[in-house]
PDB file of C-alpha atoms (C1' of nucleotides) in Angstrom:
ATOM      1  CA  MET A1203       0.000   0.000   0.000  1.00  0.00           C
ATOM      2  CA  GLN A1204       2.785   2.343   0.975  1.00  0.00           C
ATOM      3  CA  GLU A1205       4.740   1.416  -2.145  1.00  0.00           C
ATOM      4  CA  ARG A1206       1.744   1.921  -4.335  1.00  0.00           C
ATOM      5  CA  LEU A1207       1.110   5.381  -2.953  1.00  0.00           C
ATOM      6  CA  ARG A1208       4.743   6.371  -3.381  1.00  0.00           C
ATOM      7  CA  ALA A1209       4.732   5.152  -6.957  1.00  0.00           C
ATOM      8  CA  ARG A1210       1.718   7.317  -7.725  1.00  0.00           C
ATOM      9  CA  VAL A1211       3.333  10.380  -6.233  1.00  0.00           C
ATOM     10  CA  VAL A1212       6.490   9.867  -8.274  1.00  0.00           C
ATOM     11  CA  ARG A1213       4.587   9.285 -11.467  1.00  0.00           C
ATOM     12  CA  ALA A1214       2.476  12.348 -10.835  1.00  0.00           C
ATOM     13  CA  GLY A1215       5.632  14.441 -10.503  1.00  0.00           C
ATOM     14  CA  ARG A1216       7.420  13.438 -13.651  1.00  0.00           C
ATOM     15  CA  PRO A1217       7.444  10.417 -15.949  1.00  0.00           C
ATOM     16  CA  GLU A1218      10.156   8.109 -14.550  1.00  0.00           C
ATOM     17  CA  ARG A1219      11.766   7.293 -17.865  1.00  0.00           C
ATOM     18  CA  ILE A1220      11.471   9.401 -20.980  1.00  0.00           C
ATOM     19  CA  LEU A1221      12.946   7.944 -24.143  1.00  0.00           C
ATOM     20  CA  ARG A1222      10.508   9.303 -26.683  1.00  0.00           C
ATOM     21  CA  VAL A1223       8.047  12.178 -26.716  1.00  0.00           C
ATOM     22  CA  ALA A1224       5.285  13.068 -29.129  1.00  0.00           C
ATOM     23  CA  GLY A1225       3.906  16.339 -30.378  1.00  0.00           C
ATOM     24  CA  LEU A1226       0.216  16.585 -31.335  1.00  0.00           C
ATOM     25  CA  ASP A1227      -1.431  19.335 -33.338  1.00  0.00           C
ATOM     26  CA  ALA A1228      -4.459  19.755 -35.580  1.00  0.00           C
ATOM     27  CA  HIS A1229      -5.544  22.156 -38.285  1.00  0.00           C
ATOM     28  CA  TYR A1230      -9.057  22.798 -39.426  1.00  0.00           C
ATOM     29  CA  ASP A1231     -10.069  23.337 -43.029  1.00  0.00           C
ATOM     30  CA  PRO A1232     -13.290  25.425 -43.087  1.00  0.00           C
ATOM     31  CA  LYS A1233     -13.908  24.731 -46.774  1.00  0.00           C
ATOM     32  CA  LEU A1234     -13.881  20.951 -46.455  1.00  0.00           C
ATOM     33  CA  ARG A1235     -15.164  21.086 -42.876  1.00  0.00           C
ATOM     34  CA  ARG A1236     -12.564  18.584 -41.820  1.00  0.00           C
ATOM     35  CA  SER A1237      -9.525  18.631 -39.601  1.00  0.00           C
ATOM     36  CA  VAL A1238      -6.128  17.023 -40.010  1.00  0.00           C
ATOM     37  CA  GLY A1239      -4.321  15.787 -36.940  1.00  0.00           C
ATOM     38  CA  ALA A1240      -0.586  15.199 -36.813  1.00  0.00           C
ATOM     39  CA  ALA A1241       1.498  13.162 -34.401  1.00  0.00           C
ATOM     40  CA  VAL A1242       5.273  13.338 -34.447  1.00  0.00           C
ATOM     41  CA  LEU A1243       7.591  11.101 -32.459  1.00  0.00           C
ATOM     42  CA  LEU A1244      10.902  12.530 -31.264  1.00  0.00           C
ATOM     43  CA  SER A1245      13.848  11.047 -29.385  1.00  0.00           C
ATOM     44  CA  TRP A1246      14.463  12.466 -25.925  1.00  0.00           C
ATOM     45  CA  PRO A1247      16.292  14.613 -24.990  1.00  0.00           C
ATOM     46  CA  GLU A1248      17.755  15.138 -28.462  1.00  0.00           C
ATOM     47  CA  CYS A1249      14.395  15.934 -30.007  1.00  0.00           C
ATOM     48  CA  VAL A1250      15.238  14.340 -33.340  1.00  0.00           C
ATOM     49  CA  LEU A1251      12.241  13.378 -35.483  1.00  0.00           C
ATOM     50  CA  GLU A1252      11.855   9.606 -35.704  1.00  0.00           C
ATOM     51  CA  GLU A1253       8.344   9.039 -36.948  1.00  0.00           C
ATOM     52  CA  SER A1254       5.204  10.878 -37.926  1.00  0.00           C
ATOM     53  CA  ALA A1255       1.558  10.064 -38.594  1.00  0.00           C
ATOM     54  CA  LEU A1256      -1.483  11.845 -39.989  1.00  0.00           C
ATOM     55  CA  ALA A1257      -5.196  11.373 -39.398  1.00  0.00           C
ATOM     56  CA  CYS A1258      -8.097  13.099 -41.092  1.00  0.00           C
ATOM     57  CA  ARG A1259     -11.697  13.501 -39.974  1.00  0.00           C
ATOM     58  CA  SER A1260     -14.736  15.533 -40.883  1.00  0.00           C
ATOM     59  CA  THR A1261     -15.702  17.671 -37.905  1.00  0.00           C
ATOM     60  CA  ASP A1262     -19.209  18.825 -37.149  1.00  0.00           C
ATOM     61  CA  PHE A1263     -18.663  19.986 -33.590  1.00  0.00           C
ATOM     62  CA  PRO A1264     -18.162  23.801 -33.637  1.00  0.00           C
ATOM     63  CA  TYR A1265     -15.354  25.628 -31.922  1.00  0.00           C
ATOM     64  CA  VAL A1266     -16.573  26.738 -28.518  1.00  0.00           C
ATOM     65  CA  PRO A1267     -14.046  28.153 -26.036  1.00  0.00           C
ATOM     66  CA  GLY A1268     -13.816  25.579 -23.266  1.00  0.00           C
ATOM     67  CA  LEU A1269     -15.111  22.705 -25.400  1.00  0.00           C
ATOM     68  CA  LEU A1270     -12.159  22.316 -27.766  1.00  0.00           C
ATOM     69  CA  SER A1271     -11.639  18.705 -26.718  1.00  0.00           C
ATOM     70  CA  PHE A1272     -14.848  17.587 -28.375  1.00  0.00           C
ATOM     71  CA  ARG A1273     -13.634  19.045 -31.640  1.00  0.00           C
ATOM     72  CA  GLU A1274      -9.955  18.077 -31.625  1.00  0.00           C
ATOM     73  CA  ALA A1275      -9.349  15.148 -29.313  1.00  0.00           C
ATOM     74  CA  PRO A1276     -10.670  12.543 -31.809  1.00  0.00           C
ATOM     75  CA  VAL A1277      -8.243  13.411 -34.639  1.00  0.00           C
ATOM     76  CA  LEU A1278      -5.334  13.789 -32.275  1.00  0.00           C
ATOM     77  CA  LEU A1279      -5.979  10.401 -30.676  1.00  0.00           C
ATOM     78  CA  ALA A1280      -6.383   8.858 -34.133  1.00  0.00           C
ATOM     79  CA  ALA A1281      -3.040  10.254 -35.265  1.00  0.00           C
ATOM     80  CA  LEU A1282      -1.388   9.160 -32.033  1.00  0.00           C
ATOM     81  CA  ALA A1283      -2.693   5.620 -32.472  1.00  0.00           C
ATOM     82  CA  LEU A1284      -0.963   5.417 -35.844  1.00  0.00           C
ATOM     83  CA  LEU A1285       2.500   5.816 -34.348  1.00  0.00           C
ATOM     84  CA  ARG A1286       4.352   2.508 -34.260  1.00  0.00           C
ATOM     85  CA  THR A1287       6.203   3.454 -31.105  1.00  0.00           C
ATOM     86  CA  ARG A1288       4.406   4.505 -27.947  1.00  0.00           C
ATOM     87  CA  PRO A1289       5.738   7.832 -26.576  1.00  0.00           C
ATOM     88  CA  ASP A1290       6.406   8.381 -22.865  1.00  0.00           C
ATOM     89  CA  LEU A1291       5.157  11.955 -22.894  1.00  0.00           C
ATOM     90  CA  LEU A1292       2.814  14.087 -24.984  1.00  0.00           C
ATOM     91  CA  PHE A1293       3.041  17.771 -25.893  1.00  0.00           C
ATOM     92  CA  VAL A1294      -0.519  18.759 -26.700  1.00  0.00           C
ATOM     93  CA  ASP A1295      -1.334  22.026 -28.404  1.00  0.00           C
ATOM     94  CA  GLY A1296      -3.885  23.671 -26.114  1.00  0.00           C
ATOM     95  CA  GLN A1297      -4.624  24.054 -22.414  1.00  0.00           C
ATOM     96  CA  GLY A1298      -4.493  21.312 -19.821  1.00  0.00           C
ATOM     97  CA  TYR A1299      -5.480  22.244 -16.272  1.00  0.00           C
ATOM     98  CA  ALA A1300      -5.629  25.948 -17.154  1.00  0.00           C
ATOM     99  CA  HIS A1301      -9.246  25.538 -18.169  1.00  0.00           C
ATOM    100  CA  PRO A1302     -12.583  26.870 -16.778  1.00  0.00           C
ATOM    101  CA  ARG A1303     -13.440  23.375 -15.511  1.00  0.00           C
ATOM    102  CA  ARG A1304      -9.769  22.429 -15.052  1.00  0.00           C
ATOM    103  CA  PHE A1305      -9.887  19.858 -17.843  1.00  0.00           C
ATOM    104  CA  GLY A1306      -8.692  21.061 -21.212  1.00  0.00           C
ATOM    105  CA  LEU A1307      -7.626  19.212 -24.353  1.00  0.00           C
ATOM    106  CA  ALA A1308      -4.288  18.043 -22.936  1.00  0.00           C
ATOM    107  CA  CYS A1309      -6.107  16.404 -20.000  1.00  0.00           C
ATOM    108  CA  HIS A1310      -8.536  14.548 -22.255  1.00  0.00           C
ATOM    109  CA  VAL A1311      -5.861  13.322 -24.644  1.00  0.00           C
ATOM    110  CA  GLY A1312      -3.425  12.319 -21.911  1.00  0.00           C
ATOM    111  CA  LEU A1313      -6.037  10.479 -19.851  1.00  0.00           C
ATOM    112  CA  LEU A1314      -7.631   8.683 -22.797  1.00  0.00           C
ATOM    113  CA  ALA A1315      -4.241   7.665 -24.195  1.00  0.00           C
ATOM    114  CA  GLY A1316      -2.935   6.727 -20.767  1.00  0.00           C
ATOM    115  CA  ILE A1317       0.219   8.742 -21.354  1.00  0.00           C
ATOM    116  CA  PRO A1318       1.598  11.689 -19.350  1.00  0.00           C
ATOM    117  CA  ALA A1319       0.747  14.935 -21.147  1.00  0.00           C
ATOM    118  CA  ILE A1320       1.613  18.627 -21.080  1.00  0.00           C
ATOM    119  CA  GLY A1321      -0.673  21.404 -22.299  1.00  0.00           C
ATOM    120  CA  VAL A1322       1.206  23.925 -24.451  1.00  0.00           C
ATOM    121  CA  ALA A1323      -1.014  26.796 -25.578  1.00  0.00           C
ATOM    122  CA  LYS A1324      -0.052  29.833 -27.643  1.00  0.00           C
ATOM    123  CA  SER A1325      -2.577  32.096 -25.950  1.00  0.00           C
ATOM    124  CA  ARG A1326      -4.632  32.403 -22.773  1.00  0.00           C
ATOM    125  CA  LEU A1327      -8.012  30.847 -22.124  1.00  0.00           C
ATOM    126  CA  VAL A1328      -8.437  31.693 -18.437  1.00  0.00           C
ATOM    127  CA  GLY A1329      -6.412  33.247 -15.637  1.00  0.00           C
ATOM    128  CA  GLU A1330      -4.454  36.371 -14.833  1.00  0.00           C
ATOM    129  CA  PHE A1331      -0.714  36.808 -14.791  1.00  0.00           C
ATOM    130  CA  ARG A1332       2.112  39.283 -14.704  1.00  0.00           C
ATOM    131  CA  GLU A1333       4.231  39.443 -17.835  1.00  0.00           C
ATOM    132  CA  PRO A1334       7.247  37.134 -17.388  1.00  0.00           C
ATOM    133  CA  GLY A1335      10.788  38.506 -17.758  1.00  0.00           C
ATOM    134  CA  ALA A1336      12.200  39.278 -21.207  1.00  0.00           C
ATOM    135  CA  ALA A1337      14.834  36.544 -21.181  1.00  0.00           C
ATOM    136  CA  ALA A1338      14.204  33.045 -22.478  1.00  0.00           C
ATOM    137  CA  GLY A1339      13.370  30.777 -19.570  1.00  0.00           C
ATOM    138  CA  ALA A1340      11.554  33.461 -17.577  1.00  0.00           C
ATOM    139  CA  GLN A1341       8.165  32.457 -16.215  1.00  0.00           C
ATOM    140  CA  SER A1342       5.340  33.619 -13.986  1.00  0.00           C
ATOM    141  CA  PRO A1343       2.377  31.793 -12.451  1.00  0.00           C
ATOM    142  CA  LEU A1344      -1.042  31.803 -14.095  1.00  0.00           C
ATOM    143  CA  TYR A1345      -3.785  32.309 -11.518  1.00  0.00           C
ATOM    144  CA  ASP A1346      -7.471  31.628 -11.808  1.00  0.00           C
ATOM    145  CA  ARG A1347      -9.787  32.038  -8.828  1.00  0.00           C
ATOM    146  CA  GLU A1348      -7.071  32.032  -6.155  1.00  0.00           C
ATOM    147  CA  GLU A1349      -5.382  29.004  -7.685  1.00  0.00           C
ATOM    148  CA  VAL A1350      -2.231  28.471  -9.733  1.00  0.00           C
ATOM    149  CA  VAL A1351      -3.501  26.720 -12.852  1.00  0.00           C
ATOM    150  CA  GLY A1352      -0.429  26.983 -15.047  1.00  0.00           C
ATOM    151  CA  ALA A1353       2.688  28.928 -15.975  1.00  0.00           C
ATOM    152  CA  VAL A1354       3.308  31.686 -18.506  1.00  0.00           C
ATOM    153  CA  VAL A1355       6.671  30.843 -20.028  1.00  0.00           C
ATOM    154  CA  ARG A1356       9.013  32.917 -22.177  1.00  0.00           C
ATOM    155  CA  THR A1357      10.516  30.226 -24.385  1.00  0.00           C
ATOM    156  CA  ARG A1358      12.303  32.745 -26.578  1.00  0.00           C
ATOM    157  CA  ALA A1359      13.292  36.409 -26.153  1.00  0.00           C
ATOM    158  CA  GLY A1360      11.328  38.871 -28.214  1.00  0.00           C
ATOM    159  CA  THR A1361       8.266  36.669 -28.639  1.00  0.00           C
ATOM    160  CA  ARG A1362       5.002  36.221 -26.778  1.00  0.00           C
ATOM    161  CA  PRO A1363       5.088  33.703 -23.921  1.00  0.00           C
ATOM    162  CA  LEU A1364       3.525  30.240 -23.971  1.00  0.00           C
ATOM    163  CA  PHE A1365       0.857  29.006 -21.549  1.00  0.00           C
ATOM    164  CA  VAL A1366       1.977  25.741 -20.007  1.00  0.00           C
ATOM    165  CA  SER A1367      -0.254  23.629 -17.796  1.00  0.00           C
ATOM    166  CA  VAL A1368      -0.623  20.111 -16.488  1.00  0.00           C
ATOM    167  CA  GLY A1369      -2.309  17.688 -18.835  1.00  0.00           C
ATOM    168  CA  HIS A1370      -2.014  14.247 -17.270  1.00  0.00           C
ATOM    169  CA  GLY A1371       0.335  12.422 -14.924  1.00  0.00           C
ATOM    170  CA  ILE A1372       2.843  15.220 -14.451  1.00  0.00           C
ATOM    171  CA  ALA A1373       3.430  18.169 -12.107  1.00  0.00           C
ATOM    172  CA  LEU A1374       3.495  21.774 -13.314  1.00  0.00           C
ATOM    173  CA  GLU A1375       7.145  22.344 -12.381  1.00  0.00           C
ATOM    174  CA  ALA A1376       8.196  19.288 -14.372  1.00  0.00           C
ATOM    175  CA  ALA A1377       5.996  20.323 -17.291  1.00  0.00           C
ATOM    176  CA  VAL A1378       7.653  23.734 -17.496  1.00  0.00           C
ATOM    177  CA  ALA A1379      11.149  22.232 -17.255  1.00  0.00           C
ATOM    178  CA  LEU A1380      10.383  19.728 -20.016  1.00  0.00           C
ATOM    179  CA  VAL A1381       8.928  22.384 -22.306  1.00  0.00           C
ATOM    180  CA  LEU A1382      12.043  24.526 -21.898  1.00  0.00           C
ATOM    181  CA  ALA A1383      14.249  21.477 -22.451  1.00  0.00           C
ATOM    182  CA  ALA A1384      12.419  20.828 -25.717  1.00  0.00           C
ATOM    183  CA  CYS A1385      12.990  24.306 -27.146  1.00  0.00           C
ATOM    184  CA  ARG A1386      15.631  24.790 -29.837  1.00  0.00           C
ATOM    185  CA  GLY A1387      15.692  28.511 -30.416  1.00  0.00           C
ATOM    186  CA  TYR A1388      12.091  28.828 -31.516  1.00  0.00           C
ATOM    187  CA  ARG A1389       9.056  29.948 -29.560  1.00  0.00           C
ATOM    188  CA  LEU A1390       7.440  26.525 -29.783  1.00  0.00           C
ATOM    189  CA  PRO A1391       9.064  23.414 -28.293  1.00  0.00           C
ATOM    190  CA  GLU A1392      10.182  20.954 -31.002  1.00  0.00           C
ATOM    191  CA  PRO A1393       7.384  18.398 -30.578  1.00  0.00           C
ATOM    192  CA  THR A1394       4.731  21.082 -30.991  1.00  0.00           C
ATOM    193  CA  ARG A1395       6.585  22.908 -33.736  1.00  0.00           C
ATOM    194  CA  LEU A1396       7.100  19.814 -35.880  1.00  0.00           C
ATOM    195  CA  ALA A1397       3.534  18.612 -35.365  1.00  0.00           C
ATOM    196  CA  ASP A1398       2.348  22.069 -36.392  1.00  0.00           C
ATOM    197  CA  HIS A1399       4.423  21.973 -39.572  1.00  0.00           C
ATOM    198  CA  LEU A1400       3.185  18.523 -40.493  1.00  0.00           C
ATOM    199  CA  SER A1401      -0.520  19.130 -39.925  1.00  0.00           C
ATOM    200  CA  ARG A1402      -0.262  22.443 -41.758  1.00  0.00           C
ATOM    201  CA  ALA A1403       1.475  20.936 -44.766  1.00  0.00           C
ATOM    202  CA  ALA A1404      -0.911  17.974 -44.833  1.00  0.00           C
ATOM    203  CA  ARG A1405      -3.930  20.235 -45.086  1.00  0.00           C
ATOM    204  CA  ARG A1406      -3.028  21.068 -48.681  1.00  0.00           C
TER     205      ARG A1406
ATOM    206  C1'  DG B 148     -26.055  44.654 -21.041  1.00  0.00           C
ATOM    207  C1'  DC B 149     -20.793  44.238 -22.083  1.00  0.00           C
ATOM    208  C1'  DG B 150     -16.513  42.006 -22.757  1.00  0.00           C
ATOM    209  C1'  DA B 151     -13.693  37.658 -22.999  1.00  0.00           C
ATOM    210  C1'  DC B 152     -12.944  33.633 -25.408  1.00  0.00           C
ATOM    211  C1'  DA B 153      -7.259  27.272 -26.266  1.00  0.00           C
ATOM    212  C1'  DG B 154      -7.903  26.073 -31.680  1.00  0.00           C
TER     213       DG B 154
ATOM    214  C1'  DA C  26      -8.339  27.452 -36.841  1.00  0.00           C
ATOM    215  C1'  DT C  27      -8.606  30.498 -41.556  1.00  0.00           C
ATOM    216  C1'  DC C  28      -8.515  34.809 -44.781  1.00  0.00           C
ATOM    217  C1'  DT C  29      -4.930  38.252 -46.428  1.00  0.00           C
ATOM    218  C1'  DT C  30      -0.340  42.688 -48.416  1.00  0.00           C
ATOM    219  C1'  DG C  31       2.921  44.740 -47.172  1.00  0.00           C
ATOM    220  C1'  DT C  32       6.450  45.424 -44.021  1.00  0.00           C
ATOM    221  C1'  DC C  33       9.871  45.522 -40.265  1.00  0.00           C
ATOM    222  C1'  DG C  34      14.014  43.186 -38.602  1.00  0.00           C
ATOM    223  C1'  DC C  35      17.792  39.776 -38.218  1.00  0.00           C
TER     224       DC C  35
END
DNA sequence: GCGACAG
DNA sequence: ATCTTGTCGC
């Protein structure tokens, strides 16, 4: 019992062994009313692309702030399922815990896939914050209703910060550290950046 | 009533 | 998310 509890605490802090990570992103095509989801597999901590997969689905569910999961989770999970190797961690494009009901896209995808996940959003959904420092690596807490729901992270100087939050099976501090460790001079961490490129190119 | 609002 | 020209900066 004691061992089991300890194991849960450790796993909730940070995945014990990360060998591969995956980036998930989707793009919607209003003309065809369909969305393309991309999953890229990268080695860790090198972040070298090893595999990629694409999934396509017609989407009828509209975009409603707070309900993004119902629109994007299906394609992302479909793309993820196509990867031949199972990643140890997911970088999901969107909020995780930093959500009105504390359960954004990264939470849904991570839980349903049974894989630790980090929410990496390019803009804010909820919460207030003070602008983080100008240097890369600077961060400040994101508060919503007296609670820290995420972190606003400057991944690159001269660009807008990213909104990092817990998705599944990982602590916020670890999530922020992993996001910064996955950056290679660009605003977006490699997993997210490569998944974005792939889903964008596949839409054509 | 008004403004905010991941992708 | 998408549409869309030029433009500022490294």
